[in-house]
Coordinates of C-alpha atoms and ligand atoms in Angstrom, one line a residue:
M26 CA 95.7 122.4 98.4
K27 CA 95.7 119.6 101.0
H28 CA 96.5 120.8 104.5
P29 CA 98.7 118.7 106.7
S30 CA 97.0 116.1 109.0
I31 CA 98.4 115.3 112.3
A32 CA 97.4 112.2 114.3
V33 CA 97.1 113.3 118.0
L34 CA 97.5 110.5 120.5
A35 CA 97.3 112.1 123.9
G36 CA 97.4 108.9 125.9
D37 CA 97.3 108.7 129.7
G38 CA 98.2 110.6 132.8
I39 CA 99.4 114.2 132.1
G40 CA 99.2 113.4 128.3
P41 CA 95.7 114.7 127.7
E42 CA 95.9 117.9 129.9
V43 CA 99.3 118.9 128.3
M44 CA 98.2 118.0 124.8
A45 CA 95.1 120.2 125.2
Q46 CA 97.3 123.2 125.9
V47 CA 99.9 122.5 123.3
L48 CA 97.3 122.2 120.6
R49 CA 96.2 125.8 121.4
V50 CA 99.8 126.8 120.5
L51 CA 99.9 124.7 117.4
H52 CA 96.5 126.0 116.1
H53 CA 97.7 129.5 116.8
V54 CA 100.8 129.3 114.6
C55 CA 99.3 126.9 112.0
P56 CA 95.5 127.3 111.9
Q57 CA 95.4 125.4 108.6
F58 CA 96.6 122.1 110.2
N59 CA 94.1 119.3 110.7
T60 CA 94.4 117.5 114.0
K61 CA 92.8 114.0 114.3
H62 CA 92.5 112.4 117.7
G63 CA 93.0 108.7 118.4
L64 CA 93.2 106.5 121.5
V65 CA 96.3 104.8 122.8
G66 CA 97.5 103.2 126.0
G67 CA 95.3 102.8 129.0
A68 CA 92.9 105.3 127.5
A69 CA 92.3 102.9 124.6
F70 CA 92.1 99.9 126.8
T71 CA 89.0 101.1 128.6
T72 CA 87.0 101.1 125.3
H73 CA 88.8 98.7 123.1
Q74 CA 90.4 96.2 125.5
C75 CA 93.8 96.7 123.8
H76 CA 96.4 99.4 124.0
F77 CA 96.9 100.1 120.3
P78 CA 93.5 99.6 118.5
Q79 CA 93.0 99.2 114.8
D80 CA 91.2 102.5 114.6
T81 CA 94.3 104.3 115.8
Q82 CA 96.5 102.4 113.4
S83 CA 94.3 103.4 110.5
L84 CA 94.2 107.0 111.7
I85 CA 98.1 107.1 111.8
D86 CA 98.4 105.6 108.3
D87 CA 96.2 108.4 107.0
C88 CA 98.2 111.3 108.6
D89 CA 101.4 113.2 107.8
A90 CA 102.9 113.0 111.3
V91 CA 102.1 111.8 114.9
L92 CA 102.0 113.9 117.9
F93 CA 102.2 111.6 120.9
G94 CA 101.6 112.4 124.6
S95 CA 102.5 109.6 127.1
V96 CA 101.1 106.3 128.2
G97 CA 101.1 104.2 131.3
G98 CA 99.6 104.1 134.7
P99 CA 100.9 104.3 138.3
I100 CA 103.9 102.0 138.8
D101 CA 102.1 100.1 141.6
S102 CA 99.1 99.4 139.3
A103 CA 101.3 97.8 136.7
D104 CA 99.6 94.4 137.0
E105 CA 96.1 95.7 136.5
P106 CA 94.7 94.7 133.0
Q107 CA 94.4 98.4 131.9
W108 CA 98.1 99.0 132.6
K109 CA 99.8 95.5 132.2
N110 CA 102.4 95.8 129.3
C111 CA 100.8 99.1 128.4
E112 CA 104.1 100.6 127.1
I113 CA 105.2 97.5 125.3
N114 CA 101.8 97.2 123.6
S115 CA 101.5 100.8 122.6
I116 CA 104.9 102.5 122.2
L117 CA 107.0 99.5 121.1
A118 CA 104.0 98.4 118.9
L119 CA 103.8 101.9 117.4
R120 CA 107.5 102.1 116.7
N121 CA 107.3 98.7 115.0
H122 CA 104.2 99.6 113.1
L123 CA 105.8 102.8 111.7
K124 CA 109.3 101.2 111.5
L125 CA 110.6 104.2 113.5
A126 CA 114.3 103.3 113.4
I127 CA 115.9 106.5 114.8
N128 CA 115.1 108.6 117.8
I129 CA 116.5 112.1 118.3
R130 CA 116.5 113.7 121.8
P131 CA 118.0 117.1 122.2
A132 CA 118.9 118.2 125.8
K133 CA 118.9 122.0 125.5
F134 CA 120.3 124.3 128.1
Y135 CA 118.4 127.6 128.5
S136 CA 120.3 130.5 130.0
A137 CA 117.3 131.5 132.2
L138 CA 117.4 128.1 133.8
R139 CA 121.2 127.5 134.2
D140 CA 120.8 127.5 138.0
I141 CA 118.4 124.6 138.2
S142 CA 120.8 122.2 136.6
P143 CA 122.1 119.5 139.1
I144 CA 125.5 120.2 137.6
K145 CA 127.7 123.1 138.7
N146 CA 127.4 126.1 136.4
K147 CA 131.1 126.0 135.7
R148 CA 130.8 122.5 134.2
L149 CA 128.1 123.8 131.8
E150 CA 130.3 126.5 130.2
G151 CA 130.1 126.1 126.4
C152 CA 127.2 123.7 126.6
D153 CA 124.1 124.8 124.7
E154 CA 122.6 121.6 123.5
I155 CA 123.5 117.9 123.3
I156 CA 121.7 115.8 120.7
I157 CA 121.4 112.1 121.4
L158 CA 120.6 109.8 118.4
R159 CA 119.4 106.4 119.4
E160 CA 118.7 103.4 117.2
L161 CA 115.2 102.3 117.9
L162 CA 114.3 99.0 116.3
G163 CA 117.1 96.7 117.2
D164 CA 119.2 95.5 120.1
I165 CA 118.1 93.6 123.2
Y166 CA 114.5 95.1 123.0
F167 CA 113.5 93.2 119.8
G168 CA 115.8 90.1 119.9
E169 CA 114.7 86.7 121.0
K170 CA 113.5 86.5 124.7
Q171 CA 112.8 83.6 126.9
A172 CA 112.2 82.8 130.6
Y173 CA 112.3 79.2 131.8
T174 CA 113.3 77.0 134.7
E175 CA 116.1 74.4 134.6
E176 CA 116.8 72.1 137.4
G177 CA 114.7 74.3 139.7
I178 CA 116.5 77.5 138.8
M179 CA 114.7 80.3 137.1
I180 CA 116.5 81.6 134.0
A181 CA 115.8 84.5 131.7
E182 CA 117.4 85.4 128.4
D183 CA 117.3 88.5 126.1
T184 CA 119.2 88.5 122.8
A185 CA 120.9 91.6 121.4
R186 CA 121.0 91.6 117.6
Y187 CA 122.1 94.2 115.0
D188 CA 122.8 94.1 111.3
E189 CA 125.1 96.6 109.6
N190 CA 122.3 98.3 107.7
Q191 CA 120.5 99.2 110.9
I192 CA 123.7 100.8 112.3
A193 CA 124.6 102.5 109.0
L194 CA 121.2 104.3 109.1
V195 CA 122.0 105.9 112.5
A196 CA 125.5 106.7 111.4
H197 CA 124.4 108.6 108.3
Q198 CA 121.9 110.5 110.4
A199 CA 124.5 111.3 113.0
F200 CA 127.1 112.6 110.4
K201 CA 124.4 114.6 108.6
T202 CA 123.3 116.2 111.9
A203 CA 126.9 117.0 112.8
T204 CA 127.5 118.6 109.4
R205 CA 124.9 121.3 110.4
R206 CA 126.4 121.6 113.9
K207 CA 129.9 121.4 115.5
Q208 CA 131.3 118.7 113.1
H209 CA 131.8 116.1 115.8
V210 CA 130.1 112.8 116.5
V211 CA 130.7 110.7 119.6
S212 CA 129.7 107.1 118.9
V213 CA 129.0 105.2 122.1
D214 CA 129.4 101.4 122.4
K215 CA 130.8 98.6 124.5
A216 CA 133.2 97.3 121.9
N217 CA 135.6 95.9 124.5
V218 CA 133.0 93.2 125.3
L219 CA 130.0 93.0 123.0
E220 CA 129.9 91.6 119.4
T221 CA 127.0 94.0 118.5
S222 CA 129.2 96.9 119.7
K223 CA 132.2 95.7 117.6
L224 CA 129.9 95.7 114.5
W225 CA 128.6 99.1 115.6
R226 CA 132.1 100.6 115.8
K227 CA 133.2 99.0 112.5
T228 CA 130.1 100.3 110.7
F229 CA 130.5 103.8 112.0
Q230 CA 134.2 103.8 110.9
Q231 CA 133.1 102.7 107.4
V232 CA 130.3 105.3 107.1
A233 CA 132.6 108.0 108.4
T234 CA 134.8 107.8 105.3
G235 CA 131.9 109.5 103.4
Y236 CA 132.0 112.5 105.8
P237 CA 135.7 113.5 105.9
A238 CA 134.9 116.9 107.5
I239 CA 133.3 115.3 110.6
K240 CA 135.4 114.2 113.5
L241 CA 134.4 110.7 114.9
T242 CA 135.2 109.8 118.5
H243 CA 134.4 106.3 119.9
M244 CA 133.6 106.1 123.6
L245 CA 132.6 103.2 125.9
V246 CA 129.2 103.5 127.4
D247 CA 130.3 103.4 131.0
N248 CA 132.8 106.2 130.4
C249 CA 130.1 108.2 128.5
A250 CA 127.8 108.0 131.5
M251 CA 130.5 109.5 133.6
Q252 CA 131.7 112.1 131.1
L253 CA 128.1 113.4 130.6
I254 CA 128.2 114.5 134.2
L255 CA 131.9 115.5 134.5
N256 CA 132.3 117.4 131.2
P257 CA 129.0 117.7 129.2
A258 CA 130.4 120.5 127.1
Q259 CA 132.6 118.0 125.2
F260 CA 129.5 116.5 123.5
D261 CA 127.4 117.8 120.6
V262 CA 126.1 114.8 118.8
I263 CA 126.1 111.4 120.5
A264 CA 125.0 108.3 118.5
T265 CA 124.3 105.0 120.2
S266 CA 122.3 101.7 120.2
N267 CA 118.8 101.2 121.6
L268 CA 119.6 100.1 125.1
F269 CA 122.5 102.5 125.7
G270 CA 120.5 105.3 124.1
D271 CA 117.5 104.7 126.4
I272 CA 119.7 105.1 129.5
L273 CA 122.1 107.8 128.3
S274 CA 119.3 110.0 126.9
D275 CA 117.5 110.0 130.3
A276 CA 120.8 110.9 132.0
A277 CA 121.4 113.7 129.6
S278 CA 117.9 115.0 130.0
A279 CA 118.5 115.5 133.7
L280 CA 121.3 117.9 133.0
P281 CA 119.2 121.0 132.0
G282 CA 117.1 120.5 135.1
S283 CA 113.8 118.7 134.4
L284 CA 112.4 115.9 132.3
G285 CA 109.4 118.2 131.7
M286 CA 111.4 120.3 129.2
M287 CA 112.7 117.4 127.0
P288 CA 111.2 116.8 123.6
S289 CA 112.0 113.9 121.2
A290 CA 111.4 112.8 117.6
S291 CA 111.5 109.4 116.0
F292 CA 111.7 108.8 112.2
N293 CA 111.5 105.9 109.8
Q294 CA 113.5 105.5 106.6
Q295 CA 111.0 107.5 104.6
G296 CA 111.3 110.4 107.0
F297 CA 107.8 110.0 108.7
G298 CA 108.0 111.4 112.2
L299 CA 106.5 110.8 115.6
Y300 CA 107.0 113.5 118.2
E301 CA 106.6 113.1 121.9
P302 CA 107.9 114.3 125.3
S303 CA 110.8 112.3 126.7
G304 CA 109.0 111.7 130.0
G305 CA 106.2 109.4 130.9
S306 CA 102.6 109.9 132.1
A307 CA 103.7 111.3 135.5
P308 CA 100.8 109.9 137.6
D309 CA 102.1 111.8 140.6
I310 CA 101.0 115.1 139.1
T311 CA 98.2 114.1 136.8
G312 CA 95.1 116.3 137.0
L313 CA 96.8 118.9 139.1
D314 CA 97.7 121.5 136.4
K315 CA 101.3 121.0 137.4
A316 CA 102.9 119.5 134.3
N317 CA 105.5 121.4 132.4
P318 CA 104.1 121.7 128.9
M319 CA 107.6 122.7 127.4
A320 CA 108.5 119.1 126.4
Q321 CA 105.3 118.7 124.4
M322 CA 105.6 122.2 122.9
L323 CA 109.2 121.6 121.9
S324 CA 108.1 118.3 120.4
V325 CA 105.7 120.4 118.2
T326 CA 108.6 122.7 117.2
M327 CA 110.5 119.5 116.1
M328 CA 107.5 118.4 114.1
L329 CA 107.1 121.8 112.4
R330 CA 110.8 121.8 111.4
H331 CA 111.3 118.1 110.4
S332 CA 107.9 117.1 109.0
F333 CA 106.6 120.4 107.6
N334 CA 109.6 122.7 107.0
K335 CA 107.8 125.4 109.1
T336 CA 110.9 127.0 110.5
K337 CA 109.5 130.4 111.1
E338 CA 106.5 129.0 113.1
A339 CA 108.8 126.6 115.1
D340 CA 111.2 129.5 115.9
A341 CA 108.3 131.7 117.0
I342 CA 107.2 129.0 119.6
E343 CA 110.7 128.5 120.8
Q344 CA 111.3 132.2 121.2
A345 CA 108.0 132.6 123.0
I346 CA 109.0 129.9 125.5
I347 CA 112.4 131.6 126.1
K348 CA 110.6 135.0 126.7
T349 CA 108.1 133.3 129.1
L350 CA 111.1 131.9 131.1
E351 CA 112.9 135.3 131.0
K352 CA 109.7 136.9 132.4
G353 CA 110.1 134.6 135.3
F354 CA 107.2 132.2 134.8
R355 CA 107.9 128.7 136.0
T356 CA 106.0 125.4 136.4
V357 CA 106.7 123.7 139.7
D358 CA 109.4 121.3 138.4
I359 CA 111.6 124.3 137.3
M360 CA 110.5 126.7 140.1
Q361 CA 113.3 129.0 141.5
Q362 CA 113.3 131.6 144.2
D363 CA 111.8 135.0 143.3
K364 CA 110.1 133.5 140.2
T365 CA 106.3 133.2 139.6
E366 CA 104.9 129.7 139.9
V367 CA 102.2 128.9 137.3
G368 CA 100.3 125.9 136.2
T369 CA 100.3 124.2 132.8
I370 CA 97.4 126.4 131.5
Q371 CA 98.9 129.7 132.7
F372 CA 102.3 128.9 131.3
T373 CA 100.7 128.2 127.9
D374 CA 98.7 131.5 128.2
E375 CA 102.0 133.3 128.6
V376 CA 103.6 131.5 125.7
L377 CA 100.7 132.4 123.5
R378 CA 101.0 136.0 124.6
Q379 CA 104.6 136.0 123.6
I380 CA 104.3 134.5 120.1
K381 CA 105.3 136.9 117.4
L382 CA 104.9 135.5 113.8
Ligands
NAD426 P1 107.6 109.7 134.4 O1 108.5 110.3 133.3 O2 106.2 109.7 134.1 O3 107.8 110.7 135.7 C1 109.1 110.8 136.4 C2 109.1 112.1 137.2 O4 109.2 113.2 136.2 C3 107.8 112.3 138.0 O5 108.1 112.9 139.2 C4 107.0 113.2 137.1 O6 106.1 114.1 137.9 C5 108.1 114.1 136.4 N1 107.6 114.6 135.1 C6 107.5 113.9 134.0 N2 107.1 114.7 133.0 C7 106.9 115.9 133.6 C8 106.4 117.1 133.1 N3 106.0 117.3 131.8 N4 106.3 118.2 134.0 C9 106.7 118.0 135.2 N5 107.2 116.9 135.7 C10 107.2 115.8 134.9 O7 108.2 108.3 134.8 P2 107.6 107.2 135.8 O8 106.9 107.9 137.0 O9 108.7 106.3 136.0 O10 106.5 106.4 135.0 C11 105.1 106.7 135.1 C12 104.4 106.0 133.9 O11 104.8 106.5 132.7 C13 104.7 104.5 133.9 O12 103.5 103.8 133.6 C14 105.7 104.3 132.8 O13 105.6 103.0 132.2 C15 105.2 105.4 131.8 N6 106.2 105.9 130.9 C16 105.7 106.2 129.6 C17 106.6 106.8 128.7 C18 106.0 107.2 127.4 O14 104.8 107.3 127.3 N7 106.9 107.4 126.4 C19 108.0 107.0 129.0 C20 108.4 106.7 130.3 C21 107.5 106.1 131.2

C-alpha cells in the first residue's frame, strides 16, 4: 500500500522552527506518512534566486497534500532582493499553480482561553467557532493592474473580476459546510455599490435553492466588520470574496485572542489541500522559541481530516492541545496570570505527552 506523501514547505521566519515541532506531532500520530521537504520564499531565494523554484513545484505535484509554514522577511527589509515580492511570488504563485479556489479559516474559541479575547466574555456567549470561507483565485488580486502617470499625476488601477462559476464553487462549499453545522450561511458582499458583489449575491441566491434546509443571510461587508465585534455569536459560516475574506478573516482571528492559534486550509476543485497557519513569518519573534505552534498543529488536524480522513488522529491532537491549555501551559502570546509560560518546544512536548490514540 502506498503511504500518503506530504510536501512540507516550512518557509521563513518562525516557519521552520514551528514546523520542526509540529512534524514531531504528525509523525507520532501517523508514523506511516512520508514527509518531503521543499524550499519556498526567502529560504528558496538564497539558493535558487527565486521564491518558488521548479524543484518545489515538482515536489508538490508528486504529493497528496501541502503543509506550509510562512514566508516573508521583516517589513523594513521588503525592498531587499530576498524579500521583494516574496509573498506574491510564493503564496499567490502557489495558489495559482494548484488552482486553490477556496480558503477555509476557522476561528475557534477555547474555554481555557476565554479571558484572553479582546471581546468582553458576555459577547462571546454561544460562540464556539466561526468558519470563514474565502474565494481565493478571483477579485481584485488577480484582475488587470496598472500604474501610470497622466499629465504629471500618478495613477494606479486594480480590476476586480468574478464569473458566476467561481462564486458558485464557494456557495456550494458554504452550504455543504453549514449542513454539517448550524444550518446558517452569512454571505458577505458590497452589493449596494459593486457589480461583482451584485453577481455574488445573485449567484448565492441561485445556489441556495438547492439547499432548502439552510438559512441564507446577506450582509454588507462594512456591517459585517462591525457585527463580528459587537455580536460574534450570530455567525457560524461566513462566505465572502477574496479581498473581503482577507480582511474579515484576520479580524475574526483576533477574537479568540491570538493569531498564533489560527489554522487555515485551501482547496482546489479536485479537493487537493494546502494547510497553513493564518499568520505570517513573525520576524519579531523568530529564533526565540516564542512562537505558538497551535496554528500549525491545528493546520495538521485540518489536513488529517480533509485530505486523509484521519478523524481519530486529528481529534487526538486537538484534545491534547486542549488538555495542555487546561493544565495551564501557555506560549507568550496567550500568557495569563498564574499560568506557566513555555516556549514552542516545551508546549509541543506537553501536547505529545497528552496525546491518547
Ligand atoms: P505576522 O503574522 O508575521 O505577525 C503579526 C504579529 O503576530 C507579530 O507580532 C507576530 O509575532 C505575531 N504572531 C504571528 N504568528 C504567531 C505565532 N505563531 N505565535 C505567536 N505570535 C505570532 O505579520 P507581519 O509582521 O505583518 O508580517 C511579517 C512577514 O510575514 C511579512 O514579510 C509578511 O509579508 C509575511 N506574511 C506572510 C504570510 C504567509 O506566509 N501566509 C501571511 C501574512 C504575512
